[in-house]
Short mmCIF file of C-alpha atoms and ligand atoms in Angstrom, two decimals:
data_model
loop_
_atom_site.label_atom_id
_atom_site.label_comp_id
_atom_site.label_asym_id
_atom_site.label_seq_id
_atom_site.Cartn_x
_atom_site.Cartn_y
_atom_site.Cartn_z
CA UNK H 1 -0.05 -0.09 -0.35
CA UNK H 2 2.84 2.05 0.82
CA UNK H 3 4.57 1.44 -2.73
CA UNK H 4 1.47 2.67 -4.13
CA UNK H 5 1.25 6.08 -1.80
CA UNK H 6 4.36 6.73 -2.84
CA UNK H 7 3.35 6.73 -7.10
CA UNK H 8 2.86 9.72 -8.58
CA UNK H 9 -1.02 8.80 -9.18
CA UNK H 10 -1.65 10.14 -5.48
CA UNK H 11 -1.06 13.66 -6.89
CA UNK H 12 -3.57 13.26 -9.14
CA UNK H 13 -5.88 11.04 -6.33
CA UNK H 14 -4.97 14.17 -4.26
CA UNK H 15 -6.96 16.67 -6.50
CA UNK H 16 -9.84 14.29 -6.92
CA UNK H 17 -10.21 14.40 -3.33
CA UNK H 18 -9.63 18.13 -3.36
CA UNK H 19 -12.37 18.50 -6.00
CA UNK H 20 -15.21 16.25 -4.03
CA UNK H 21 -14.68 18.01 -0.66
CA UNK H 22 -14.77 21.37 -2.54
CA UNK H 23 -18.33 20.22 -3.69
CA UNK H 24 -19.65 18.82 -1.14
CA UNK H 25 -18.71 21.60 1.30
CA UNK H 26 -20.56 23.88 -1.73
CA UNK H 27 -23.35 21.71 -1.14
CA UNK H 28 -23.93 21.28 2.45
CA UNK H 29 -24.70 24.23 4.96
CA UNK H 30 -23.91 22.31 8.10
CA UNK H 31 -21.09 24.19 9.26
CA UNK H 32 -19.26 21.68 11.16
CA UNK H 33 -18.82 19.64 7.93
CA UNK H 34 -17.31 22.82 6.27
CA UNK H 35 -15.41 23.58 8.40
CA UNK H 36 -13.83 19.68 8.78
CA UNK H 37 -13.94 19.66 4.82
CA UNK H 38 -11.60 23.05 4.59
CA UNK H 39 -9.63 21.58 7.46
CA UNK H 40 -9.12 17.97 5.20
CA UNK H 41 -8.55 20.50 2.07
CA UNK H 42 -5.58 22.44 3.54
CA UNK H 43 -3.78 18.79 4.27
CA UNK H 44 -4.42 17.48 1.33
CA UNK H 45 -3.16 20.12 -0.74
CA UNK H 46 -0.20 20.23 1.79
CA UNK H 47 0.68 17.25 1.21
CA UNK H 48 0.65 17.10 -2.58
CA UNK H 49 2.72 19.72 -2.23
CA UNK H 50 4.97 18.43 -0.29
CA UNK H 51 4.93 15.77 -2.82
CA UNK H 52 5.69 17.60 -5.84
CA UNK H 53 8.50 19.04 -4.08
CA UNK H 54 10.38 16.21 -3.46
CA UNK H 55 9.83 15.16 -6.95
CA UNK H 56 10.97 18.49 -8.22
CA UNK H 57 14.19 18.09 -6.34
CA UNK H 58 14.88 14.85 -7.15
CA UNK H 59 18.35 13.62 -6.56
CA UNK H 60 19.14 17.29 -5.30
CA UNK H 61 18.38 16.39 -1.96
CA UNK H 62 19.60 13.47 0.39
CA UNK H 63 20.29 11.95 3.77
CA UNK H 64 17.92 13.30 6.71
CA UNK H 65 16.34 16.13 4.46
CA UNK H 66 14.66 14.07 1.95
CA UNK H 67 13.55 11.57 4.84
CA UNK H 68 12.15 14.56 6.54
CA UNK H 69 10.30 15.34 3.59
CA UNK H 70 9.19 11.91 2.56
CA UNK H 71 7.70 11.17 6.16
CA UNK H 72 6.29 14.73 6.08
CA UNK H 73 4.79 14.46 2.83
CA UNK H 74 3.12 10.87 3.71
CA UNK H 75 1.91 11.97 7.27
CA UNK H 76 0.12 15.24 5.84
CA UNK H 77 -1.19 13.35 3.17
CA UNK H 78 -2.92 10.39 5.27
CA UNK H 79 -4.32 12.75 7.75
CA UNK H 80 -6.00 14.61 4.98
CA UNK H 81 -7.60 11.88 3.20
CA UNK H 82 -8.49 10.49 7.33
CA UNK H 83 -10.01 13.90 7.99
CA UNK H 84 -11.81 13.71 4.46
CA UNK H 85 -13.03 10.18 5.00
CA UNK H 86 -13.88 10.40 8.25
CA UNK H 87 -15.93 13.68 7.88
CA UNK H 88 -17.78 12.60 4.41
CA UNK H 89 -18.68 8.91 6.54
CA UNK H 90 -20.06 10.84 9.31
CA UNK H 91 -22.09 12.95 7.25
CA UNK H 92 -23.66 10.08 5.37
CA UNK H 93 -24.52 8.34 8.97
CA UNK H 94 -25.70 10.97 10.88
CA UNK H 95 -28.59 13.22 9.57
CA UNK H 96 -28.47 17.05 8.86
CA UNK H 97 -30.42 18.29 12.42
CA UNK H 98 -28.29 16.00 14.12
CA UNK H 99 -24.75 16.39 12.93
CA UNK H 100 -22.17 13.97 14.46
CA UNK H 101 -21.13 15.01 17.52
CA UNK H 102 -17.60 17.03 18.10
CA UNK H 103 -16.15 14.66 20.72
CA UNK H 104 -16.78 11.82 18.27
CA UNK H 105 -15.18 13.21 15.04
CA UNK H 106 -11.62 14.16 17.38
CA UNK H 107 -11.47 10.90 18.93
CA UNK H 108 -11.90 9.09 15.52
CA UNK H 109 -9.69 11.37 13.65
CA UNK H 110 -6.72 11.39 16.46
CA UNK H 111 -7.10 7.51 16.66
CA UNK H 112 -6.82 7.09 13.24
CA UNK H 113 -3.72 9.84 12.68
CA UNK H 114 -1.87 8.17 15.55
CA UNK H 115 -2.25 4.55 13.36
CA UNK H 116 -1.61 5.92 10.06
CA UNK H 117 1.67 8.04 11.86
CA UNK H 118 2.76 4.65 13.34
CA UNK H 119 2.47 2.41 10.04
CA UNK H 120 4.36 5.25 8.24
CA UNK H 121 7.20 5.48 10.83
CA UNK H 122 7.56 2.18 11.17
CA UNK H 123 8.01 1.37 7.30
CA UNK H 124 10.16 4.19 6.62
CA UNK H 125 12.39 3.64 9.91
CA UNK H 126 11.93 -0.06 9.78
CA UNK H 127 10.91 0.04 13.79
CA UNK H 128 9.94 -2.66 15.82
CA UNK H 129 6.66 -1.50 17.17
CA UNK H 130 5.87 -4.85 18.99
CA UNK H 131 8.99 -3.96 21.42
CA UNK H 132 7.67 -0.33 21.53
CA UNK H 133 4.75 -1.29 22.71
CA UNK H 134 6.06 -3.87 25.08
CA UNK H 135 8.41 -1.64 26.52
CA UNK H 136 5.65 0.92 27.12
CA UNK H 137 3.79 -1.41 29.21
CA UNK H 138 4.26 0.01 32.52
CA UNK H 139 4.74 3.31 31.11
CA UNK H 140 0.98 3.24 30.10
CA UNK H 141 -0.41 2.08 33.24
CA UNK H 142 1.31 4.79 34.84
CA UNK H 143 -0.31 6.96 32.26
CA UNK H 144 -3.43 5.38 32.49
CA UNK H 145 -3.59 5.79 36.22
CA UNK H 146 -2.36 9.61 35.91
CA UNK H 147 -5.16 10.08 33.48
CA UNK H 148 -8.06 8.44 34.89
CA UNK H 149 -10.17 11.56 35.63
CA UNK H 150 -9.25 12.89 32.14
CA UNK H 151 -10.14 10.00 30.36
CA UNK H 152 -13.62 9.76 32.32
CA UNK H 153 -14.61 13.18 31.34
CA UNK H 154 -13.84 11.72 27.89
CA UNK H 155 -16.10 9.26 27.76
CA UNK H 156 -18.28 11.03 29.81
CA UNK H 157 -18.47 13.71 27.28
CA UNK H 158 -18.70 11.42 24.11
CA UNK H 159 -21.70 9.53 25.81
CA UNK H 160 -23.56 12.73 26.51
CA UNK H 161 -22.83 13.93 23.20
CA UNK H 162 -23.95 10.37 21.86
CA UNK H 163 -26.86 10.46 23.90
CA UNK H 164 -27.68 14.02 23.54
CA UNK H 165 -29.61 14.92 27.09
CA UNK H 166 -29.19 18.52 25.89
CA UNK H 167 -27.45 20.47 23.15
CA UNK H 168 -25.69 23.76 22.91
CA UNK H 169 -27.96 26.51 23.56
CA UNK H 170 -30.84 24.68 25.89
CA UNK H 171 -31.37 25.57 29.24
CA UNK H 172 -30.65 22.95 31.61
CA UNK H 173 -30.73 22.39 35.46
CA UNK H 174 -28.09 20.22 36.89
CA UNK H 175 -28.01 19.57 40.69
CA UNK H 176 -28.04 23.12 42.02
CA UNK H 177 -27.11 24.77 38.87
CA UNK H 178 -29.14 25.95 35.98
CA UNK H 179 -28.54 27.93 32.87
CA UNK H 180 -27.71 27.77 29.00
CA UNK H 181 -25.53 25.23 27.89
CA UNK H 182 -22.54 27.14 26.00
CA UNK H 183 -20.02 24.30 24.88
CA UNK H 184 -19.88 20.85 25.26
CA UNK H 185 -16.26 19.82 25.47
CA UNK H 186 -13.57 17.37 25.75
CA UNK H 187 -13.26 17.57 29.71
CA UNK H 188 -16.44 19.78 30.48
CA UNK H 189 -19.41 21.39 29.69
CA UNK H 190 -20.07 25.10 30.17
CA UNK H 191 -23.13 26.64 31.32
CA UNK H 192 -23.90 30.49 31.73
CA UNK H 193 -26.34 31.34 34.57
CA UNK H 194 -28.60 34.12 34.31
CA UNK H 195 -26.43 35.86 36.41
CA UNK H 196 -23.86 35.49 33.54
CA UNK H 197 -21.40 33.60 35.38
CA UNK H 198 -20.22 30.56 33.81
CA UNK H 199 -19.91 27.50 35.18
CA UNK H 200 -17.48 25.05 34.29
CA UNK H 201 -18.91 21.05 35.12
CA UNK H 202 -16.78 18.39 34.55
CA UNK H 203 -18.28 16.06 32.16
CA UNK H 204 -17.99 12.69 34.56
CA UNK H 205 -19.93 14.77 37.26
CA UNK H 206 -22.71 15.58 34.52
CA UNK H 207 -23.20 12.47 33.52
CA UNK H 208 -23.74 10.93 37.13
CA UNK H 209 -26.17 13.77 37.97
CA UNK H 210 -30.04 14.33 37.01
CA UNK H 211 -30.02 16.65 33.98
CA UNK H 212 -33.33 18.63 33.39
CA UNK H 213 -33.58 20.24 29.93
CA UNK H 214 -36.09 23.04 29.79
CA UNK H 215 -35.49 23.13 25.85
CA UNK H 216 -36.63 20.16 23.98
CA UNK H 217 -36.84 21.48 20.50
CA UNK H 218 -39.32 24.04 20.90
CA UNK H 219 -41.43 22.12 22.99
CA UNK H 220 -43.52 24.35 25.48
CA UNK H 221 -42.34 23.94 29.13
CA UNK H 222 -44.18 24.37 32.12
CA UNK H 223 -43.62 26.45 35.04
CA UNK H 224 -45.80 26.07 38.28
CA UNK H 225 -46.24 29.44 41.02
CA UNK H 226 -47.97 28.89 44.27
CA UNK H 227 -49.94 31.30 45.72
CA UNK H 228 -51.58 31.17 49.52
CA UNK H 229 -54.92 33.40 49.77
CA UNK H 230 -57.24 33.61 52.22
CA UNK H 231 -59.95 31.29 53.34
CA UNK H 232 -62.78 33.49 52.93
CA UNK H 233 -62.38 33.43 49.19
CA UNK H 234 -64.02 30.41 47.62
CA UNK H 235 -61.56 28.02 45.48
CA UNK H 236 -63.66 28.35 42.15
CA UNK H 237 -63.49 32.39 42.38
CA UNK H 238 -59.73 32.26 43.08
CA UNK H 239 -59.38 30.10 39.74
CA UNK H 240 -61.50 32.22 38.08
CA UNK H 241 -59.82 35.30 38.84
CA UNK H 242 -56.05 33.72 38.49
CA UNK H 243 -57.47 32.36 35.02
CA UNK H 244 -58.70 35.98 33.82
CA UNK H 245 -55.49 37.23 35.26
CA UNK H 246 -52.77 34.57 33.17
CA UNK H 247 -54.87 35.15 30.14
CA UNK H 248 -53.74 38.87 29.91
CA UNK H 249 -50.04 37.89 30.10
CA UNK H 250 -48.63 37.69 26.29
CA UNK H 251 -45.72 35.40 27.17
CA UNK H 252 -48.05 32.74 28.61
CA UNK H 253 -49.40 30.11 25.59
CA UNK H 254 -52.77 29.73 25.62
CA UNK H 255 -52.20 25.57 23.88
CA UNK H 256 -51.29 23.34 26.44
CA UNK H 257 -53.67 25.50 29.01
CA UNK H 258 -52.67 27.27 32.05
CA UNK H 259 -54.89 25.85 35.11
CA UNK H 260 -55.36 26.31 38.91
CA UNK H 261 -55.32 23.43 41.46
CA UNK H 262 -56.38 24.02 44.80
CA UNK H 263 -53.41 22.64 46.71
CA UNK H 264 -53.17 22.60 50.58
CA UNK H 265 -55.20 23.76 53.37
CA UNK H 266 -52.72 25.84 55.46
CA UNK H 267 -52.43 27.36 58.58
CA UNK H 268 -54.00 30.63 57.92
CA UNK H 269 -54.59 30.34 53.71
CA UNK H 270 -55.49 27.93 51.34
CA UNK H 271 -52.39 27.58 48.93
CA UNK H 272 -52.91 26.65 44.87
CA UNK H 273 -50.53 25.86 42.39
CA UNK H 274 -51.12 27.25 39.01
CA UNK H 275 -49.19 25.78 36.11
CA UNK H 276 -48.81 27.88 32.77
CA UNK H 277 -46.63 26.73 29.63
CA UNK H 278 -43.93 29.32 27.98
CA UNK H 279 -42.30 28.58 24.80
CA UNK H 280 -38.73 29.29 25.54
CA UNK H 281 -37.70 28.61 29.20
CA UNK H 282 -34.90 31.31 29.51
CA UNK H 283 -38.31 33.87 29.96
CA UNK H 284 -39.90 31.88 32.64
CA UNK H 285 -38.37 33.97 35.58
CA UNK H 286 -39.85 37.34 34.07
CA UNK H 287 -43.13 35.18 33.29
CA UNK H 288 -43.47 34.35 37.12
CA UNK H 289 -42.78 37.98 37.76
CA UNK H 290 -45.35 39.23 35.88
CA UNK H 291 -48.20 36.61 36.83
CA UNK H 292 -47.43 37.14 40.73
CA UNK H 293 -47.27 41.12 40.00
CA UNK H 294 -50.35 40.88 38.43
CA UNK H 295 -51.95 38.83 40.81
CA UNK H 296 -51.17 41.22 43.61
CA UNK H 297 -53.29 43.96 42.01
CA UNK H 298 -55.70 41.84 40.67
CA UNK H 299 -56.61 39.82 43.93
CA UNK H 300 -56.45 43.47 45.59
CA UNK H 301 -59.15 44.87 43.62
CA UNK H 302 -60.96 41.75 44.05
CA UNK H 303 -61.13 42.27 47.64
CA UNK H 304 -59.35 38.28 47.83
CA UNK H 305 -56.84 38.59 50.76
CA UNK H 306 -53.33 37.34 50.41
CA UNK H 307 -52.88 36.80 54.20
CA UNK H 308 -49.65 38.11 55.69
CA UNK H 309 -47.40 36.43 58.18
CA UNK H 310 -49.77 35.00 61.36
CA UNK H 311 -48.41 37.56 64.09
CA UNK H 312 -49.96 40.28 61.60
CA UNK H 313 -53.31 38.44 61.01
CA UNK H 314 -55.16 40.33 63.61
CA UNK H 315 -54.23 43.88 62.32
CA UNK H 316 -57.47 45.85 61.19
CA UNK H 317 -57.92 46.19 57.25
CA UNK H 318 -58.03 50.28 56.92
CA UNK H 319 -61.27 50.95 54.50
CA UNK H 320 -61.05 50.12 51.11
CA UNK H 321 -61.56 54.01 49.93
CA UNK H 322 -58.45 54.95 52.40
CA UNK H 323 -55.49 55.35 51.21
CA UNK H 324 -54.92 58.48 49.60
CA UNK H 325 -56.35 60.68 53.01
CA UNK H 326 -59.57 62.78 52.50
CA UNK H 327 -58.00 66.02 51.84
CA UNK H 328 -55.92 64.88 48.80
CA UNK H 329 -58.81 62.56 47.12
CA UNK H 330 -60.92 65.79 47.64
CA UNK H 331 -58.22 68.03 45.54
CA UNK H 332 -58.21 65.11 43.00
CA UNK H 333 -62.07 65.91 42.89
CA UNK H 334 -61.14 69.46 42.23
CA UNK H 335 -58.99 68.70 38.94
CA UNK H 336 -61.74 66.79 37.37
CA UNK H 337 -63.35 69.30 34.97
CA UNK H 338 -66.42 68.05 35.54
CA UNK H 339 -67.01 67.55 39.23
CA UNK H 340 -65.69 71.78 39.62
CA UNK H 341 -69.46 72.61 39.39
CA UNK H 342 -69.80 70.77 42.56
CA UNK H 343 -70.15 72.20 46.34
CA UNK H 344 -68.01 71.41 48.79
CA UNK H 345 -69.97 69.21 50.70
CA UNK H 346 -71.13 67.39 47.44
CA UNK H 347 -66.96 66.58 46.72
CA UNK H 348 -66.65 65.90 50.05
CA UNK H 349 -69.54 63.27 50.00
CA UNK H 350 -68.16 61.98 46.68
CA UNK H 351 -64.73 61.45 47.90
CA UNK H 352 -65.79 59.04 50.73
CA UNK H 353 -68.33 57.52 47.99
CA UNK H 354 -65.41 56.72 45.75
CA UNK H 355 -63.31 53.42 45.83
CA UNK H 356 -59.30 53.00 45.32
CA UNK H 357 -58.47 50.81 42.98
CA UNK H 358 -54.50 49.45 41.99
CA UNK H 359 -53.52 48.50 38.75
CA UNK H 360 -50.14 47.31 37.57
CA UNK H 361 -48.06 48.80 34.68
CA UNK H 362 -49.69 46.30 31.76
CA UNK H 363 -52.93 45.36 33.25
CA UNK H 364 -56.19 46.05 31.28
CA UNK H 365 -58.94 48.09 33.02
CA UNK H 366 -61.63 47.76 30.33
CA UNK H 367 -62.50 45.46 28.04
CA UNK H 368 -64.01 47.09 24.89
CA UNK H 369 -67.18 45.29 24.14
CA UNK H 370 -67.70 44.04 27.76
CA UNK H 371 -70.56 45.58 30.23
CA UNK H 372 -69.53 47.95 32.71
CA UNK H 373 -71.35 50.29 34.57
CA UNK H 374 -68.30 52.13 36.32
CA UNK H 375 -66.38 54.87 36.26
CA UNK H 376 -62.80 55.95 36.65
CA UNK H 377 -60.55 59.34 37.93
CA UNK H 378 -57.19 58.93 37.51
CA UNK H 379 -55.18 59.44 40.79
CA UNK H 380 -52.02 58.64 39.80
CA UNK H 381 -49.62 56.81 36.69
CA UNK H 382 -51.07 56.68 33.04
CA UNK H 383 -53.71 54.87 31.41
CA UNK H 384 -53.87 54.31 27.57
CA UNK H 385 -57.35 54.10 25.69
CA UNK H 386 -56.90 51.60 22.77
CA UNK H 387 -59.36 50.55 20.27
CA UNK H 388 -59.42 46.69 19.62
CA UNK H 389 -56.90 46.56 17.43
CA UNK H 390 -54.14 48.06 19.71
CA UNK H 391 -54.57 51.18 17.95
CA UNK H 392 -54.06 53.75 20.78
CA UNK H 393 -56.41 56.88 20.80
CA UNK H 394 -54.92 59.03 24.07
CA UNK H 395 -53.54 58.37 27.03
CA UNK H 396 -55.52 59.66 30.19
CA UNK H 397 -53.39 60.74 33.56
CA UNK H 398 -53.75 62.53 36.82
CA UNK H 399 -57.39 64.46 37.07
CA UNK H 400 -58.50 62.45 34.05
CA UNK H 401 -61.57 60.08 34.00
CA UNK H 402 -62.64 56.93 31.83
CA UNK H 403 -65.63 54.44 31.75
CA UNK H 404 -68.50 57.12 31.68
CA UNK H 405 -69.52 56.05 28.29
CA UNK H 406 -70.88 52.57 29.24
CA UNK H 407 -71.94 54.21 32.80
CA UNK H 408 -74.16 56.35 30.99
CA UNK H 409 -75.55 55.05 27.99
CA UNK H 410 -75.57 51.68 29.35
CA UNK H 411 -73.70 50.23 26.14
CA UNK H 412 -70.66 48.29 25.70
CA UNK H 413 -67.35 49.68 26.62
CA UNK H 414 -66.34 51.71 23.40
CA UNK H 415 -62.34 50.98 23.99
CA UNK H 416 -60.13 48.99 26.07
CA UNK H 417 -58.31 50.66 28.64
CA UNK H 418 -54.61 49.54 29.75
CA UNK H 419 -52.54 50.85 32.44
CA UNK H 420 -49.26 52.30 30.88
CA UNK H 421 -47.66 52.46 34.61
CA UNK H 422 -48.47 51.47 37.79
CA UNK H 423 -51.75 53.90 38.58
CA UNK H 424 -54.34 54.12 41.15
CA UNK H 425 -57.99 54.85 40.07
CA UNK H 426 -60.93 55.87 42.13
CA UNK H 427 -63.88 54.10 41.05
CA UNK H 428 -67.81 55.61 41.19
CA UNK H 429 -70.74 53.79 40.74
CA UNK H 430 -73.92 54.57 38.38
CA UNK H 431 -75.58 55.18 41.68
CA UNK H 432 -72.92 57.62 42.98
CA UNK H 433 -73.20 59.54 39.16
CA UNK H 434 -77.26 59.31 39.90
CA UNK H 435 -76.82 61.43 42.54
CA UNK H 436 -74.95 64.38 40.94
CA UNK H 437 -76.95 64.99 38.16
CA UNK H 438 -80.06 65.55 40.47
CA UNK H 439 -78.15 68.42 41.92
CA UNK H 440 -77.00 69.41 38.57
CA UNK H 441 -78.72 68.84 35.47
CA UNK H 442 -76.28 71.11 33.54
CA UNK H 443 -73.77 68.00 34.16
CA UNK H 444 -76.20 65.31 31.61
CA UNK H 445 -75.72 68.19 28.87
CA UNK H 446 -71.71 68.36 29.40
CA UNK H 447 -70.98 65.16 29.29
CA UNK H 448 -73.10 64.60 26.27
CA UNK H 449 -71.17 66.81 24.32
CA UNK H 450 -67.84 65.26 26.04
CA UNK H 451 -69.13 61.56 25.03
CA UNK H 452 -69.96 62.92 22.00
CA UNK H 453 -65.82 64.49 21.20
CA UNK H 454 -64.14 61.42 22.46
CA UNK H 455 -66.56 58.85 20.67
CA UNK H 456 -65.93 60.84 17.47
CA UNK H 457 -62.09 60.68 18.28
CA UNK H 458 -62.41 56.85 18.70
CA UNK H 459 -64.38 56.21 15.44
CA UNK H 460 -61.77 58.68 13.96
CA UNK H 461 -58.73 56.73 15.23
CA UNK H 462 -60.37 53.06 14.28
CA UNK H 463 -61.10 54.20 10.56
CA UNK H 464 -58.11 56.54 10.59
CA UNK H 465 -60.25 59.57 9.52
CA UNK H 466 -59.85 62.95 10.02
CA UNK H 467 -63.06 63.64 12.90
CA UNK H 468 -65.96 65.73 11.50
CA UNK H 469 -66.53 69.18 13.22
CA UNK H 470 -69.99 69.20 14.31
CA UNK H 471 -71.50 66.41 16.82
CA UNK H 472 -74.69 65.30 16.00
CA UNK H 473 -73.66 62.08 18.04
CA UNK H 474 -74.49 64.30 20.78
CA UNK H 475 -78.18 64.50 20.78
CA UNK H 476 -78.40 61.09 20.69
CA UNK H 477 -76.15 60.24 23.85
CA UNK H 478 -78.16 62.70 25.09
CA UNK H 479 -81.46 61.62 24.77
CA UNK H 480 -80.36 58.04 25.85
CA UNK H 481 -78.30 59.50 29.10
CA UNK H 482 -81.82 61.24 29.89
CA UNK H 483 -83.81 57.73 29.73
CA UNK H 484 -81.34 55.99 31.76
CA UNK H 485 -80.94 58.69 34.37
CA UNK H 486 -84.98 59.71 34.26
CA UNK H 487 -83.80 63.58 33.48
CA UNK H 488 -86.33 65.78 32.12
P1 CMP V 501 -66.55 53.28 27.78
O1 CMP V 501 -67.25 53.28 26.96
O2 CMP V 501 -67.41 53.25 29.33
O3 CMP V 501 -64.85 52.57 27.97
C1 CMP V 501 -64.16 52.99 27.63
C2 CMP V 501 -63.88 54.18 27.71
O4 CMP V 501 -62.52 54.87 27.12
C3 CMP V 501 -64.63 55.05 27.38
O5 CMP V 501 -65.72 54.74 28.15
C4 CMP V 501 -64.09 56.49 27.98
O6 CMP V 501 -64.01 56.61 28.83
C5 CMP V 501 -62.57 56.08 26.89
N1 CMP V 501 -62.54 56.90 25.90
C6 CMP V 501 -62.74 56.33 24.39
N2 CMP V 501 -62.62 57.11 23.60
C7 CMP V 501 -62.32 58.03 24.12
C8 CMP V 501 -61.15 59.30 23.61
N3 CMP V 501 -61.14 59.68 22.22
N4 CMP V 501 -60.71 60.08 24.54
C9 CMP V 501 -60.46 59.92 25.83
N5 CMP V 501 -61.25 58.74 26.69
C10 CMP V 501 -61.99 58.05 25.72
#
């Protein structure tokens, strides 16, 4: 075989191999194969060049230099051939989605390189390798013992790569560590945690531990969150409130659907397990945060208590309308244009009647099309009025109000209102507004005009039209409002 290796047609064979690899390189998108092919092409060209040099120099080069050149081109060319054949073979055996693991390529390449180098050296220098092998037996044992850990890691790494419990880029948890797989190496696997630390886990330790992989090829991943709420709240109501809240969190998947389970009766509260699914586990903590944050606001608005530690259990809860002192609430009402006509005692009465509501950033306060009989004044924060398609009509902040359309006309909500930032609102119901009309009949006309203006602006945004200048809509609204509140 070596005779054949030395003959000139090897140059032609090398050229054919380079062409073949170049063709595969151009046809495939697999980056690992392309890198291997480039390496192999370089080795084959270098080997052929050395062989060409040897032929060109002929008998001009003698002794050790001639030998070195001969051994050199043989080794380089055989390495090139080995690398080409191994990468082509692995490419054919493994599918495109699952390219051959790098460690496997490296181990096969290295073994064949050593064998080829031994055969060439044995032939060129007429060495008896069996005596070399026998002589090195003791050294091998010593070396083997010294390399025990390294070899253990290597084989563990190899089995991990063949078995593939995870891939580079997957989110995994191993023991107490969790993060995204950065690199699968010969000796160790590297994870990057959320804190941006890089953790190096020796492969043999990894192979012995339970590995949780949260990235099963873009499959949804479940996340569990536990909450404890008061015994006063009926479980089915709690489940409904949780379901409504989860439905509004954008990163939670609709399918598989989220669900809440009554989990345990604890000393001071009932524990619920909430399970929902996300597409990308690396965002699980963000979603968990959003769920717990939104639930705080929502449960509070629904008067469902999240009991604090037992030692604070018997503290009296302040009345619902408290939060802002009465003076502050009165001066807030002073900012609201439609309430400027109120007398002091009326304003005070209204300040006491309003109920304080908290909304977290991103929470939906009103939904277009829903029924509604509540009216809100913004005490702090900002809310956005949007159309069903999510086009923003306007933003309202301190002293401005919304929700009056449905409350006054009995029609479904005309727009969706979302908290842009954490907002405190004061809520008034139909009875509260009805009382105001009794003392101030002019309010009805004022509100009808305002309603008509708002509605036309809303329609203009929805239809992307310029609003017309007169408001025939105002008369229609006024008639309806008079009918509902029995005004003359
Ligand atoms: P309602 O229809 O009860 O619920 C949605 C609310 O959005 C609506 O009452 C108004 O208060 C408010 N809204 C609708 N259109 C506008 C607008 N153009 N400007 C300000 N607020 C609006």
